[in-house]
C-alpha positions as a printed NumPy array, in Angstrom:
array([[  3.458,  14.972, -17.463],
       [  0.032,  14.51 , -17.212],
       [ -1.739,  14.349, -13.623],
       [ -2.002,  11.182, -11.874],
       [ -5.854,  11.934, -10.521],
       [ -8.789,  12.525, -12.999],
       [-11.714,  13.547, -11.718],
       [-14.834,  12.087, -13.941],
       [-17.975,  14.394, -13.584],
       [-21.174,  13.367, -11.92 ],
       [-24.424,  14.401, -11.858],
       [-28.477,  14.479, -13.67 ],
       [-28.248,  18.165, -14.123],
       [-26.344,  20.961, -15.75 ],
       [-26.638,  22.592, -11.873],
       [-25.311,  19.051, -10.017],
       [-22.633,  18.508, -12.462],
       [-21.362,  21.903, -11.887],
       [-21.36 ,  21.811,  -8.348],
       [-19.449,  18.098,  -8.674],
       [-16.958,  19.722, -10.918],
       [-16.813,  22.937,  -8.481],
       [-16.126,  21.338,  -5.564],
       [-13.813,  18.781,  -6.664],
       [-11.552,  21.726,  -8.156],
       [-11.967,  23.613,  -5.433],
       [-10.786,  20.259,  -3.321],
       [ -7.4  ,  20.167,  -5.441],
       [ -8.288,  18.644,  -8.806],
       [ -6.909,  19.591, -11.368],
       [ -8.133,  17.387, -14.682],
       [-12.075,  16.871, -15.22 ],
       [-13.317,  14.369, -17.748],
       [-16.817,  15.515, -18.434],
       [-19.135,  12.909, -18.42 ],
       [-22.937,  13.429, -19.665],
       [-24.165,  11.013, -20.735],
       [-27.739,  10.792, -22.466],
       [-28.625,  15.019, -22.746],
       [-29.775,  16.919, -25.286],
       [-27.177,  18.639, -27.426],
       [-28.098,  21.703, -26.052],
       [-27.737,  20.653, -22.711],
       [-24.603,  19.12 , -23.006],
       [-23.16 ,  22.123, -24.835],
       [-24.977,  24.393, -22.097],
       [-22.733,  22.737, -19.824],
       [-19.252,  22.507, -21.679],
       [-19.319,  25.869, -21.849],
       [-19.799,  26.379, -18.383],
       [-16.783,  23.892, -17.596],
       [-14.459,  25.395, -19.723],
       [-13.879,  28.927, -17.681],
       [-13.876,  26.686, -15.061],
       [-11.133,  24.892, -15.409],
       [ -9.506,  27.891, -17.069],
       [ -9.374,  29.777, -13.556],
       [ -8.542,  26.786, -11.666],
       [ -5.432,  25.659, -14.552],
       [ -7.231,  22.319, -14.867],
       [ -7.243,  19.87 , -18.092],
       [-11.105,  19.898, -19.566],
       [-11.358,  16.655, -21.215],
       [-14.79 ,  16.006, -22.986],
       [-15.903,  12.359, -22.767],
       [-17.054,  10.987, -25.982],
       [-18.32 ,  13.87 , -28.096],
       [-15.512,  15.091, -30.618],
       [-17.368,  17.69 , -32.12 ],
       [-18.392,  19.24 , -29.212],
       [-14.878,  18.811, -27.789],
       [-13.462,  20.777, -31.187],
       [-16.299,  23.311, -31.097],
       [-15.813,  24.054, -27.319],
       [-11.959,  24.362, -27.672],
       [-11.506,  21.822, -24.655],
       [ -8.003,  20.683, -24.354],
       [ -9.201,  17.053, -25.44 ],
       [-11.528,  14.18 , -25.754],
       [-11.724,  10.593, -24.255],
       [-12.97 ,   7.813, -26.671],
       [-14.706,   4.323, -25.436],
       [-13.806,   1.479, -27.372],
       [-16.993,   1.898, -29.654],
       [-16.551,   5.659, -29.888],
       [-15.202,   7.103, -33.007],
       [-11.671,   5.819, -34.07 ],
       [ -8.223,   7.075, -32.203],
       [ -6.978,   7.72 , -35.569],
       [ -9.95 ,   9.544, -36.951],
       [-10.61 ,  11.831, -33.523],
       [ -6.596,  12.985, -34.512],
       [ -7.11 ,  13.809, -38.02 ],
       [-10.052,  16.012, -37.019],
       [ -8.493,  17.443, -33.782],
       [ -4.96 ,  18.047, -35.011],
       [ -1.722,  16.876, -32.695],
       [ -2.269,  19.563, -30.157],
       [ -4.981,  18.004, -28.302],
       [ -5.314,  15.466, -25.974],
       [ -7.284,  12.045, -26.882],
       [ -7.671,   9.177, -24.395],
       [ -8.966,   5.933, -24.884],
       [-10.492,   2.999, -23.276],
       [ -8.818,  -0.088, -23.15 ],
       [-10.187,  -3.716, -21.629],
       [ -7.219,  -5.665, -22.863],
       [ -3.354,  -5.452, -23.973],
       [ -4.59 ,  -5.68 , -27.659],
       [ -6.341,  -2.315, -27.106],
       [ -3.646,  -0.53 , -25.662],
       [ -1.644,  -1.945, -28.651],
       [ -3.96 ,  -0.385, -31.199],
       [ -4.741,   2.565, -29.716],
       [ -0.965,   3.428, -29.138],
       [ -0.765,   2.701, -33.126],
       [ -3.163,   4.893, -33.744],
       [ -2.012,   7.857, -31.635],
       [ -3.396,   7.943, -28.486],
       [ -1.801,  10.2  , -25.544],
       [ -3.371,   8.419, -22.616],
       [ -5.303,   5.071, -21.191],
       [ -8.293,   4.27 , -19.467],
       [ -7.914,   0.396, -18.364],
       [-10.451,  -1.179, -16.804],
       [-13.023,  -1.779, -15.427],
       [-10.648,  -2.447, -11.61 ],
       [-14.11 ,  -3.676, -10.18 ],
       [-17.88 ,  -3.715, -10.44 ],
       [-18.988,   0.439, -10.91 ],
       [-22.729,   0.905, -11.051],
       [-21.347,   4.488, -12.898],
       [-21.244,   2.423, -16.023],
       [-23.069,   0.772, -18.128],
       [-22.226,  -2.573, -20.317],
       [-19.25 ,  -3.117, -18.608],
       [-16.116,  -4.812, -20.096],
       [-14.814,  -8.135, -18.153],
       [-13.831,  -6.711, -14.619],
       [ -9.326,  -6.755, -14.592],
       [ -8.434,  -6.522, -10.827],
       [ -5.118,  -6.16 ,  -9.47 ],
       [ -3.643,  -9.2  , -11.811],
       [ -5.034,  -8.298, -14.69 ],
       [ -3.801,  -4.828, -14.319],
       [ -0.11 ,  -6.642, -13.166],
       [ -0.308,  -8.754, -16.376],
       [ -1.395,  -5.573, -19.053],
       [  1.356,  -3.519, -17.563],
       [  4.427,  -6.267, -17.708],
       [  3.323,  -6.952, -21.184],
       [  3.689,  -3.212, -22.211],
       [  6.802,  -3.073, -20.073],
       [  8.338,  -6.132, -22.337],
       [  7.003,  -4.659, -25.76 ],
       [  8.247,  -1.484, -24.911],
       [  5.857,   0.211, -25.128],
       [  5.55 ,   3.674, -23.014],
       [  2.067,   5.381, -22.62 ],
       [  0.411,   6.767, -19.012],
       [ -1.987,   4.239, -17.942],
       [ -4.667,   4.87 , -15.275],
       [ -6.65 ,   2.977, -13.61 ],
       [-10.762,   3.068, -13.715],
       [-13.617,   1.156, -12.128],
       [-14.997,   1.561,  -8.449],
       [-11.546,   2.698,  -7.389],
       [-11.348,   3.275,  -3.883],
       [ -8.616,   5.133,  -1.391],
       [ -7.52 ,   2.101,  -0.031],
       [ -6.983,   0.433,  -3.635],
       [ -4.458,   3.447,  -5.237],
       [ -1.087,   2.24 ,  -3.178],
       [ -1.661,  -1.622,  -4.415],
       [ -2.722,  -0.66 ,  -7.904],
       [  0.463,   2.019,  -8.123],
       [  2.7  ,  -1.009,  -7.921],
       [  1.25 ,  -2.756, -10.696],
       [  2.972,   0.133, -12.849],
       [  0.176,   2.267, -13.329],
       [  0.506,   6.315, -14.081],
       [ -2.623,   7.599, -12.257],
       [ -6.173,   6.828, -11.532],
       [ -9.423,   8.218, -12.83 ],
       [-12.199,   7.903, -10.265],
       [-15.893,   9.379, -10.092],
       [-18.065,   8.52 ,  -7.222],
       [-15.495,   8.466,  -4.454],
       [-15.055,  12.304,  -4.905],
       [-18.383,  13.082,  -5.983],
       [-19.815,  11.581,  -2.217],
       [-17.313,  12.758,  -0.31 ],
       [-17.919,  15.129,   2.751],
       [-14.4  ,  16.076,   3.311],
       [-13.197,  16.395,  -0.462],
       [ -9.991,  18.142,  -0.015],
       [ -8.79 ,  15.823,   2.572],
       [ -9.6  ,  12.708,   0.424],
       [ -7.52 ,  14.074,  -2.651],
       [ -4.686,  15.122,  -0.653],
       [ -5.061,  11.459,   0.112],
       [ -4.771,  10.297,  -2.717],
       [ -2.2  ,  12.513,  -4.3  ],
       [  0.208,  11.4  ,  -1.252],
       [ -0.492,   7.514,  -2.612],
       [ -0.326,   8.823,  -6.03 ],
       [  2.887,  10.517,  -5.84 ],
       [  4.096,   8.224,  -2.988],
       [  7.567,   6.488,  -4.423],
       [  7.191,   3.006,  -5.668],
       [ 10.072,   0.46 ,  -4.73 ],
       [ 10.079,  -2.554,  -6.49 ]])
């Protein structure tokens, strides 16, 4: 089963996002989204391949955020698509089944479609306001993530859902009991003085049993 904390990379600079990525393996992550976002080619390549040994050594998922080709090219072990990305459907014909794609979802309609069309795993959101992204989807808070997640429950409809959008430690036990697999979080780890402590945190609210 996939793991309930992704850690979505941060950072101007090939050299910043490495250190990010570094230090929040070396703190006890274990699946990086890679998230760079207006580079050159080269750059962005320059730093994929950096990432991958990476989270070779440390047995961590390297997803690549957005960028297919580079994801196929790179041999990452898969790709998350936005909603105005390339198609679910499309990103699985040209990746084959052995890869893992993500998606973003907003709304119970995209979860729908991208289930349809093969997706292994959700981004809902945005929880709250995040300054990490830009043009951001109507904001879902703790209700709106309640109300996706009983409508999936009644349509039967089974795929690991995390939680995204200015996510903070306090927020993880609250939005666990809305049904939720896992959470994918950025700044939180990336500011952090005492890294390992916060994700041991967060991975005992993660993992914590849910009694409903």
């Amino acid at each position: 089963m996939y793991s309930k904390l992704q850690y979505i990379s941060q950072g101007e600079t090939i050299e910043k996002q490495l250190s990010n990525i570094h230090q929040a393996l070396d703190a006890g992550c274990n699946w990086v989204q890679m998230r760079f976002k207006n580079q050159t080619q080269k750059e962005t390549f320059t730093l994929a391949e950096a990432i991958k040994p990476l989270c070779e050594k440390y047995a961590a998922n390297f997803i690549v955020n957005d960028d297919l080709h580079l994801a196929k090219e790179i041999d990452a072990d898969g790709v998350h698509l936005g909603l105005t990305d390339t198609k679910i459907n499309e990103a699985r014909a040209f990746l084959g089944t052995s890869k893992v794609i993500g998606g973003t979802a907003n709304t119970f309609e995209d979860i729908q479609n991208h289930v349809k069309d093969g997706c292994d795993y959700i981004g809902l959101g945005p929880f709250r306001f995040t300054a990490t992204k830009e043009k951001l989807s109507p904001i879902l808070g703790l209700s709106g993530y309640f109300d996706i997640l009983q409508k999936l429950k009644k349509n039967k409809i089974e795929i690991p859902v995390y939680a995204i959008g200015g996510i903070t430690l306090r927020d993880v036990s609250p939005l666990m009991e809305t049904g939720i697999h896992g959470i994918a979080i950025s700044g939180i780890i990336t500011e952090s003085d005492e890294k390992e402590k916060l994700i041991q945190q967060l991975n005992e609210k993660l993992y914590a049993k849910i009694i409903v």
